[in-house]
mmCIF file of C-alpha atoms in Angstrom:
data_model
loop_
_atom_site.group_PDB
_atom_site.id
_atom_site.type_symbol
_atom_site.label_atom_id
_atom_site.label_comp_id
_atom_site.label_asym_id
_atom_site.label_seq_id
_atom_site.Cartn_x
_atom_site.Cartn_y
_atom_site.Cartn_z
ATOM 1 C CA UNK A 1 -49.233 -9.308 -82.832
ATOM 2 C CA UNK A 2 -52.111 -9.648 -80.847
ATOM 3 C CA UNK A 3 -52.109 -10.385 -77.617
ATOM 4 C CA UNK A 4 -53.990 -13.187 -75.716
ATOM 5 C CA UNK A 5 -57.898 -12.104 -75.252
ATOM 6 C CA UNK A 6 -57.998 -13.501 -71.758
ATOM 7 C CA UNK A 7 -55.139 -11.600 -71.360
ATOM 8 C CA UNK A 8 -56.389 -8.340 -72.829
ATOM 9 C CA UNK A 9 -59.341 -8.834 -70.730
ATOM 10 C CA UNK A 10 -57.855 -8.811 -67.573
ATOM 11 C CA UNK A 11 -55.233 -6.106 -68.462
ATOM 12 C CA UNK A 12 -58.355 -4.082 -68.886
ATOM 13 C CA UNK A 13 -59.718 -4.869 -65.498
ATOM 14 C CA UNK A 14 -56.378 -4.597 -63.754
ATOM 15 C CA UNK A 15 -56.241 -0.885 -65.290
ATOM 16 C CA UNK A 16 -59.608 -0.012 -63.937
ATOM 17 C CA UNK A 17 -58.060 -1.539 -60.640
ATOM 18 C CA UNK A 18 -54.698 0.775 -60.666
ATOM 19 C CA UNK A 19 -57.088 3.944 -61.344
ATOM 20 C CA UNK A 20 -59.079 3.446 -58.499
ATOM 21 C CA UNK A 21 -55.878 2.845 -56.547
ATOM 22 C CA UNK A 22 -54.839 5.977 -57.563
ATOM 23 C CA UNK A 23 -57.773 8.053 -56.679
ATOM 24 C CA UNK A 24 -56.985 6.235 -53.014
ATOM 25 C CA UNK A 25 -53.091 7.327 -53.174
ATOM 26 C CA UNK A 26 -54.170 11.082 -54.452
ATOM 27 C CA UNK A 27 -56.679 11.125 -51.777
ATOM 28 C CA UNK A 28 -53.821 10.490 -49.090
ATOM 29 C CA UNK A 29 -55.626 7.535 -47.265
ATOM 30 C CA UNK A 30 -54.462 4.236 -46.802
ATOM 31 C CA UNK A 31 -56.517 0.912 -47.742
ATOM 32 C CA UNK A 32 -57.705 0.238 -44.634
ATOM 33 C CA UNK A 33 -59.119 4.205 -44.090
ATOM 34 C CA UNK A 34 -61.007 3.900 -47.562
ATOM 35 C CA UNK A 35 -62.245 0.585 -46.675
ATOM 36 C CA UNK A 36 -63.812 2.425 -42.666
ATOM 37 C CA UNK A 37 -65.575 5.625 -44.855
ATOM 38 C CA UNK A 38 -67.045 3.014 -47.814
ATOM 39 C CA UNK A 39 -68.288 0.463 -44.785
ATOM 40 C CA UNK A 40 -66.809 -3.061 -45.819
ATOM 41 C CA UNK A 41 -64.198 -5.279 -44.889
ATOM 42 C CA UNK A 42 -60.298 -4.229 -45.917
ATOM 43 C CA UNK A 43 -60.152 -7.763 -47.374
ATOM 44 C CA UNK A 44 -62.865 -6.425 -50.497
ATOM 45 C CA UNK A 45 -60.390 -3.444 -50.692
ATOM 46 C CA UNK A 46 -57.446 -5.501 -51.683
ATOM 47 C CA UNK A 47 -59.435 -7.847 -53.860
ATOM 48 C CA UNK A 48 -60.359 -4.903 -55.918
ATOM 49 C CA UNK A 49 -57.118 -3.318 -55.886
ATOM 50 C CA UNK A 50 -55.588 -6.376 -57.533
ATOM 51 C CA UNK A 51 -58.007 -6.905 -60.051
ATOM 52 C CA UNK A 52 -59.085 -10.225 -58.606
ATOM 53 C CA UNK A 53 -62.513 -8.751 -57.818
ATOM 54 C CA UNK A 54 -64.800 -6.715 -60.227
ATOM 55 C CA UNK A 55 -66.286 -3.226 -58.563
ATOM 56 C CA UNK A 56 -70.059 -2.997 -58.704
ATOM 57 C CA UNK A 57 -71.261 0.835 -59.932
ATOM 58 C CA UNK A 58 -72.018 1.123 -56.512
ATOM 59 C CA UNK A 59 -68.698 0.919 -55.054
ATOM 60 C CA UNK A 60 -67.149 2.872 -57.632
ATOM 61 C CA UNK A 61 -69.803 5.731 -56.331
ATOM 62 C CA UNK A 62 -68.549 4.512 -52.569
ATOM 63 C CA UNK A 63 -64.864 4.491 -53.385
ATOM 64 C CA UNK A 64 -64.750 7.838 -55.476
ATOM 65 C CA UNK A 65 -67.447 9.530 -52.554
ATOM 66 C CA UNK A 66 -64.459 8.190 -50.073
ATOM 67 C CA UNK A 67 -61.681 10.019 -52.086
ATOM 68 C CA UNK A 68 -63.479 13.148 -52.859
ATOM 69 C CA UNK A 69 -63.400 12.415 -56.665
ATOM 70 C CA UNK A 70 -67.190 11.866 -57.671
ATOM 71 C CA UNK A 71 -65.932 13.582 -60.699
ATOM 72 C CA UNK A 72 -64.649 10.233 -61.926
ATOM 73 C CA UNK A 73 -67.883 8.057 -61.135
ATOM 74 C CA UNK A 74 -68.923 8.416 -64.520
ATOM 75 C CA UNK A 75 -66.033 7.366 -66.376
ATOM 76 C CA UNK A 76 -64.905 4.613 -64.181
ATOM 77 C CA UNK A 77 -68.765 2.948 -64.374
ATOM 78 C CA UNK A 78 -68.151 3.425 -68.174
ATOM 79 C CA UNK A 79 -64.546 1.471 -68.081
ATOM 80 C CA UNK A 80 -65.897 -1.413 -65.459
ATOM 81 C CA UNK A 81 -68.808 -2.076 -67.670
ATOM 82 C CA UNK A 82 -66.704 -2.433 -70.551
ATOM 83 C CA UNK A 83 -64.292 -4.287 -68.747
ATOM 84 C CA UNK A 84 -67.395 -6.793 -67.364
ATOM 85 C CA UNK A 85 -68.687 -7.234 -71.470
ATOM 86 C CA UNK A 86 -65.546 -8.058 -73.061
ATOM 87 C CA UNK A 87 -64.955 -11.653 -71.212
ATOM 88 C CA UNK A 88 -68.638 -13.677 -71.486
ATOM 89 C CA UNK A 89 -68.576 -17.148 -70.189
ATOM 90 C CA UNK A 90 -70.344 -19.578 -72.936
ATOM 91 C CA UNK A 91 -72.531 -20.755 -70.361
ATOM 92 C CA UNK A 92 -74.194 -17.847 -69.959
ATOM 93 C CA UNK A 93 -74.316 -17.097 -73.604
ATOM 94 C CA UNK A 94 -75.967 -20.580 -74.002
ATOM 95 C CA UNK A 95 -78.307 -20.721 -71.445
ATOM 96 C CA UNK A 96 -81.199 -18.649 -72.968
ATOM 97 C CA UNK A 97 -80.367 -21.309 -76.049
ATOM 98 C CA UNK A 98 -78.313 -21.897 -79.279
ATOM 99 C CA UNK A 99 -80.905 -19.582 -81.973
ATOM 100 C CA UNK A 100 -80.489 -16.497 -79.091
ATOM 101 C CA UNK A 101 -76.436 -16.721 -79.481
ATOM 102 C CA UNK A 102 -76.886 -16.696 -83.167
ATOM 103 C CA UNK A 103 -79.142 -14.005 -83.311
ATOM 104 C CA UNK A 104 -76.541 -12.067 -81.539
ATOM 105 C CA UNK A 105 -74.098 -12.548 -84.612
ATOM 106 C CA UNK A 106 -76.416 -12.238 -87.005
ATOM 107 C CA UNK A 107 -77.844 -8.614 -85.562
ATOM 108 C CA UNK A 108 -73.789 -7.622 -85.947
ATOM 109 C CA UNK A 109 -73.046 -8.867 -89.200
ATOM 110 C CA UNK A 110 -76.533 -7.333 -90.976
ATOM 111 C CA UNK A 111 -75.351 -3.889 -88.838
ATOM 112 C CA UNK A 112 -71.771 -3.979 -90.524
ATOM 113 C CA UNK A 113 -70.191 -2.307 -93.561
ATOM 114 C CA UNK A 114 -66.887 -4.362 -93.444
ATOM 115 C CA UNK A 115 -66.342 -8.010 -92.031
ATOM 116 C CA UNK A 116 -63.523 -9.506 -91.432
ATOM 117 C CA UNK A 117 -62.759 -13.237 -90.523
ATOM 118 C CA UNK A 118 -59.450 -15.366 -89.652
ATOM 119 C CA UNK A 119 -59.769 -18.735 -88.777
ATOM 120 C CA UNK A 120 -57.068 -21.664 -87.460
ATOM 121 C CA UNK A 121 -59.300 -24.048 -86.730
ATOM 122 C CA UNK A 122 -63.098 -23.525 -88.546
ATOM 123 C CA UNK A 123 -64.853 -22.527 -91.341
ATOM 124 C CA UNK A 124 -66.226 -19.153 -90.590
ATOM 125 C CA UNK A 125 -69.894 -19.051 -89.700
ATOM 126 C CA UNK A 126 -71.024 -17.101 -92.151
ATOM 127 C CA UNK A 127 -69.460 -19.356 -95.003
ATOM 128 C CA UNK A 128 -70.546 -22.726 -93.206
ATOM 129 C CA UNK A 129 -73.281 -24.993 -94.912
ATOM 130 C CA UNK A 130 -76.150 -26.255 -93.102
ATOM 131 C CA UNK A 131 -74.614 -29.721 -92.469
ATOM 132 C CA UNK A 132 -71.598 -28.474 -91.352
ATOM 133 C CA UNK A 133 -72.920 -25.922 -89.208
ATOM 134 C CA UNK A 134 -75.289 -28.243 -87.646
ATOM 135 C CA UNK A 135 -71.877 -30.351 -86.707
ATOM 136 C CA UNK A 136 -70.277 -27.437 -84.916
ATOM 137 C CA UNK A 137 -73.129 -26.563 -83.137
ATOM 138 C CA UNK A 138 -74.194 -29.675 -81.845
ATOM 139 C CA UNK A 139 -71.053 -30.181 -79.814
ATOM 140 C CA UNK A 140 -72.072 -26.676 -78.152
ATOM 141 C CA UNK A 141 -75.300 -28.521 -77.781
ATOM 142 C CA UNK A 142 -73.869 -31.708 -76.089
ATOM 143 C CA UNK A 143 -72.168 -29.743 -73.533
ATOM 144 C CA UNK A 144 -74.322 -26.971 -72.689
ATOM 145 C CA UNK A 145 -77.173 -26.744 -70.190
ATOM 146 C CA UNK A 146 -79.876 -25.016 -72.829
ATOM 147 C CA UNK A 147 -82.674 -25.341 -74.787
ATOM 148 C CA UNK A 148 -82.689 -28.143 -77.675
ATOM 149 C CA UNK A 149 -83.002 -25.577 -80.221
ATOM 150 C CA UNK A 150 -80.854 -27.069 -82.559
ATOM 151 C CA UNK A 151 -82.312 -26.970 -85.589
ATOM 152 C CA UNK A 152 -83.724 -23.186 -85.013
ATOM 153 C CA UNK A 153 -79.378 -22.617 -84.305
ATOM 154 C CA UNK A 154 -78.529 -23.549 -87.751
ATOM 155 C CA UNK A 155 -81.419 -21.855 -89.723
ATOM 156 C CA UNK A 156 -80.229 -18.472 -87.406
ATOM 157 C CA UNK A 157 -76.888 -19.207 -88.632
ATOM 158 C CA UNK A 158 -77.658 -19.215 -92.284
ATOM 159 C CA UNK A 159 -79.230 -16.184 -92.003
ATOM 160 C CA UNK A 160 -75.914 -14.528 -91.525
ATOM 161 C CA UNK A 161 -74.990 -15.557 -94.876
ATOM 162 C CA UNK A 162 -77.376 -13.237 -96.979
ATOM 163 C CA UNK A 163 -74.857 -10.588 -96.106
ATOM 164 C CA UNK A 164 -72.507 -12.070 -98.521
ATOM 165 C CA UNK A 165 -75.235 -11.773 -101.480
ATOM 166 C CA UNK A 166 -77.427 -8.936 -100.307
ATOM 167 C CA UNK A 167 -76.875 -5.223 -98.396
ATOM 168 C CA UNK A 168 -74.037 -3.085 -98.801
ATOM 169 C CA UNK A 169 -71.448 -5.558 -97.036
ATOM 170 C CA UNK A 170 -67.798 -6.523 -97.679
ATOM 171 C CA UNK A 171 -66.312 -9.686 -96.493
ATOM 172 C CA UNK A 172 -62.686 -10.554 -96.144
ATOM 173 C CA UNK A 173 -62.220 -14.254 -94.998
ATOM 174 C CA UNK A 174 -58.784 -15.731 -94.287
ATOM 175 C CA UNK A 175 -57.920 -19.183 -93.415
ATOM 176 C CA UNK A 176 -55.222 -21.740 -92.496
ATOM 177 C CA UNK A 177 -55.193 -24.410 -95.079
ATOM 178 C CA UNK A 178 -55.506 -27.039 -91.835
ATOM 179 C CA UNK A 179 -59.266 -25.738 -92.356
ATOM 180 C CA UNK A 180 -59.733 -27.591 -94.942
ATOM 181 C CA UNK A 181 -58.493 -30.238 -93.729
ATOM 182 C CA UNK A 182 -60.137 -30.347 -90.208
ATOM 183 C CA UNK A 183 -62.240 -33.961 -90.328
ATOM 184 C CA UNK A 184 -65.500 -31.842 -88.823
ATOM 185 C CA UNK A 185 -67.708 -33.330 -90.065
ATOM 186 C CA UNK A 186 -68.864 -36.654 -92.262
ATOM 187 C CA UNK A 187 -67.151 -36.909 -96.027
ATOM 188 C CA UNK A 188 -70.301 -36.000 -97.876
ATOM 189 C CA UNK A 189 -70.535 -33.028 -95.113
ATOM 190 C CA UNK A 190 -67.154 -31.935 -95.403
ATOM 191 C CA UNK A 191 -66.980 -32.239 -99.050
ATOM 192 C CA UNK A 192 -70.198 -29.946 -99.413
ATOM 193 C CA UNK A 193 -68.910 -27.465 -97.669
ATOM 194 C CA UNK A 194 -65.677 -27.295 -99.355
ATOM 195 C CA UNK A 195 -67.734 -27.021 -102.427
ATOM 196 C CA UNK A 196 -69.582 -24.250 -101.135
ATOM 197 C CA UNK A 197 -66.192 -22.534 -100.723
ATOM 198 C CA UNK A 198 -65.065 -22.660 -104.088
ATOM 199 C CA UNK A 199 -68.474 -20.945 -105.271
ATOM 200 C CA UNK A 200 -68.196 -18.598 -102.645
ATOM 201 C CA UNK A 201 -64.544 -17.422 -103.095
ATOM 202 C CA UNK A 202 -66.252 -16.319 -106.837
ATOM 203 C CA UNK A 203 -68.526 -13.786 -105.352
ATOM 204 C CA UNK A 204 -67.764 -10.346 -106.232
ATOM 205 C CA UNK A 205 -67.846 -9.237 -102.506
ATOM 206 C CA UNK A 206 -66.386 -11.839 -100.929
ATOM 207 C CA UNK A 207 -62.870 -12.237 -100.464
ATOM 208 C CA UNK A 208 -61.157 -15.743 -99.549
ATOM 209 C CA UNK A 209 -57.426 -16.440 -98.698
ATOM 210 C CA UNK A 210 -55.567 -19.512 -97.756
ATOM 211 C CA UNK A 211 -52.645 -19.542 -96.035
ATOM 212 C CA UNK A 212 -50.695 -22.948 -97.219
ATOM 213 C CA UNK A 213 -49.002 -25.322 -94.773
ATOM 214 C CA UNK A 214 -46.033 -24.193 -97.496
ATOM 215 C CA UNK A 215 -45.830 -20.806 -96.579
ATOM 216 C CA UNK A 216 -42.462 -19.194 -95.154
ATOM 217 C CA UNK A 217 -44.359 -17.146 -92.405
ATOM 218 C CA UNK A 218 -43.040 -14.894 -89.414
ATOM 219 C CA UNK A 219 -46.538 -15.228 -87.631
ATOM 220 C CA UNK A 220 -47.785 -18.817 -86.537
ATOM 221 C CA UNK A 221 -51.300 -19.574 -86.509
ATOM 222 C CA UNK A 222 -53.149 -17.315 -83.745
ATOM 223 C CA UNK A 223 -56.559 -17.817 -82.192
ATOM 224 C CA UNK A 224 -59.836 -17.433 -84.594
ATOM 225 C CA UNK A 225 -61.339 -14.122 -84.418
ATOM 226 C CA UNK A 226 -63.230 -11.601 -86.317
ATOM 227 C CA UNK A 227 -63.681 -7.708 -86.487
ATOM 228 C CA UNK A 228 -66.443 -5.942 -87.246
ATOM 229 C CA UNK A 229 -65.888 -2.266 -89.072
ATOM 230 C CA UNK A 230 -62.807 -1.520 -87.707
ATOM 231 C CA UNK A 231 -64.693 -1.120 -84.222
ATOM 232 C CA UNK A 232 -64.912 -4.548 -82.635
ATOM 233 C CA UNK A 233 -62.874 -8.007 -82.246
ATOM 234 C CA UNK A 234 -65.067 -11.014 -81.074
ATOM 235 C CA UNK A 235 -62.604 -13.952 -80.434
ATOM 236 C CA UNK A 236 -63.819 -17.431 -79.114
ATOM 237 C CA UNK A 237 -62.148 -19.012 -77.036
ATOM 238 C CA UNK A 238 -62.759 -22.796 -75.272
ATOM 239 C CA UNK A 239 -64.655 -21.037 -72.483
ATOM 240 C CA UNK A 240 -65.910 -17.642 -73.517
ATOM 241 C CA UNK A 241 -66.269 -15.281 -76.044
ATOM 242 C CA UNK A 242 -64.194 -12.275 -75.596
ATOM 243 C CA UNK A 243 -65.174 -8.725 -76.812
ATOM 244 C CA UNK A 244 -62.449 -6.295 -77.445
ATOM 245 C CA UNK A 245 -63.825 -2.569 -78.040
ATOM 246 C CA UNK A 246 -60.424 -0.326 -77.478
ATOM 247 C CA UNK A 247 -58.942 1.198 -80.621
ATOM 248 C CA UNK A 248 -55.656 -0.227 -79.522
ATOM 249 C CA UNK A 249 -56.055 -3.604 -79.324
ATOM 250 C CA UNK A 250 -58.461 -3.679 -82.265
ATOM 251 C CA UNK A 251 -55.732 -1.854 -84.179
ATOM 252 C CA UNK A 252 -53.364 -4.538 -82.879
ATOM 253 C CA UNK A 253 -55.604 -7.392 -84.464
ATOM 254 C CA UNK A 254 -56.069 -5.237 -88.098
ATOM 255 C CA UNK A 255 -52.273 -5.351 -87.963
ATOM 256 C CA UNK A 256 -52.405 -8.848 -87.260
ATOM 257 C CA UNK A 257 -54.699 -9.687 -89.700
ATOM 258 C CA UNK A 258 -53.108 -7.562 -92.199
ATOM 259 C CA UNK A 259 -50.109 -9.516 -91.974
ATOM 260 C CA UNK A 260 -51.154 -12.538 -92.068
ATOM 261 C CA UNK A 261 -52.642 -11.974 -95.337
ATOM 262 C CA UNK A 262 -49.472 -11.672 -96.858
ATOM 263 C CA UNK A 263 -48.981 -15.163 -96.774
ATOM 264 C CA UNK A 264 -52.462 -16.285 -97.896
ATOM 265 C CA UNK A 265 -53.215 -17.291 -101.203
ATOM 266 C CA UNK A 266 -56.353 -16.521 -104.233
ATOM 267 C CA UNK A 267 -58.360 -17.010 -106.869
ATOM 268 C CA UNK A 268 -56.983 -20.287 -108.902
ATOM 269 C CA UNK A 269 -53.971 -20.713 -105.879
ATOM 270 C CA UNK A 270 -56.876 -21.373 -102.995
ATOM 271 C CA UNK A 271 -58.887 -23.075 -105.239
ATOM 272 C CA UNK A 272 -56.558 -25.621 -106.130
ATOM 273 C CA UNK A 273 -56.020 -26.054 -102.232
ATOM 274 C CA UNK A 274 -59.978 -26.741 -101.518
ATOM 275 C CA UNK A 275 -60.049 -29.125 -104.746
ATOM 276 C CA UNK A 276 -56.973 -31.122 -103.270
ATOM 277 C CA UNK A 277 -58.718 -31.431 -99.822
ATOM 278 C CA UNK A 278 -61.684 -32.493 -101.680
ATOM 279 C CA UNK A 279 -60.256 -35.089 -103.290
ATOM 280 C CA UNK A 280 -58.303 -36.502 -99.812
ATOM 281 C CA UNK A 281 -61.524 -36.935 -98.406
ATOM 282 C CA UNK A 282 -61.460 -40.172 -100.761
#
């Protein structure tokens, strides 16, 4: 199973932290002799040694220059900027305003070949109506600092939905049956998008499963995520969005995903779960 993406994120910056350690170690100088020949305090040293402090490119070039390994400069800039795109705080996401973030899904989903989405706790963007889209974004809305750009948010957001009728995409959607359920929005919202769903799950390149609350399952719910042709996991968490690029850990979420299908249901199955939350909502 996947592991946490805050986790993941910092494993990724600790590892950049133990190879520069190492070029320190191999170079035969203590902490305090790299810290005299780069020209700040042993204190930043440390910090960067534990991972509790990101390198700039220029002390990478400062630190490798001190060991006598400018060899590595390049690939160590490489892995810190990689580690320094994976973990994005939503506040800086949302300060340029709600349509920009969109446009940033949108530009990935019309670039993809295969998409695919698990979700514990929403409907997936791309499958979300305009009422209940508006209803998830405005909550970003109430608590962010940005631009009131609400209405240009959701219209962004529905754009991401012609690749389920138009391009050369394939979509693979999987949710918990506590979707449905989820009071997001209003009753007339919620019921409109759960009528959306069932015409969706008809489309010949879509692909919708629901895992039941019935299901005898070795893996519990996990966070919502999504991967983009085999090549990149965005998960959202409370704080941030976190971008996973290595083939391992997106391998680790495929696997995830993979298995959590088993214990999804289709066709006339799902559909008689949607119907039933349909009719709950009185």
């Amino acid at each position: 199973m996947a592991s946490s993406p805050s986790s993941a994120a910092q494993s990724a910056r600790q590892a950049l932290a133990d190879r520069l350690q190492d070029l320190r170690r191999d170079a035969g100088l203590t902490g305090r002799e790299l810290s005299a020949r780069c020209g700040w305090h042993p204190a930043k040293t440390t910090r960067i040694q534990k991972g509790e402090s990101a390198p700039s490119d220029s002390d990478i070039r400062a630190w490798c220059a001190a060991c006598g390994a400018e060899n590595h400069i390049p690939a160590l800039i490489a892995a810190s900027r990689s580690v320094a795109s994976m973990y994005v705080e939503w506040k800086r996401l949302q300060r340029a305003g709600l349509q920009q973030l969109q446009e940033t899904y949108t530009r990935s989903y019309r670039d993809s070949r295969l998409l695919r989405f698990y979700s514990s706790d929403v409907v997936p963007g791309m499958l979300q109506t305009p009422g209940y889209a508006a209803a998830i974004l405005s909550r970003f809305a109430d608590r962010a600092n940005s631009p009131d750009d609400l209405e240009q948010a959701v219209a962004q957001r529905m754009l991401s939905t012609g690749a389920m009728y138009e391009g050369n995409h394939r979509i693979v959607c999987l949710v918990e049956e506590s979707v449905l359920r989820h009071r997001i929005a209003e009753p007339a919202v919620m019921a409109d998008q759960l009528v959306q769903l069932l015409s969706i799950k008809a489309l010949p390149r879509v692909s919708l499963g629901i895992i039941p609350f019935t299901a005898l399952r070795t893996i519990w719910p996990v966070e919502t995520f999504h991967v983009v042709d085999d090549r990149l996991v965005e998960v959202e968490l409370v704080t941030a969005r976190v971008r996973v690029t290595s083939p391992h850990e997106v391998g680790e979420y495929l696997e995830t995903f993979s298995e959590l299908q088993e214990f999804a249901v289709y066709g006339r199955e799902a559909g008689a779960l949607i119907a039933s939350a349909i009719d709950a909502l009185g």
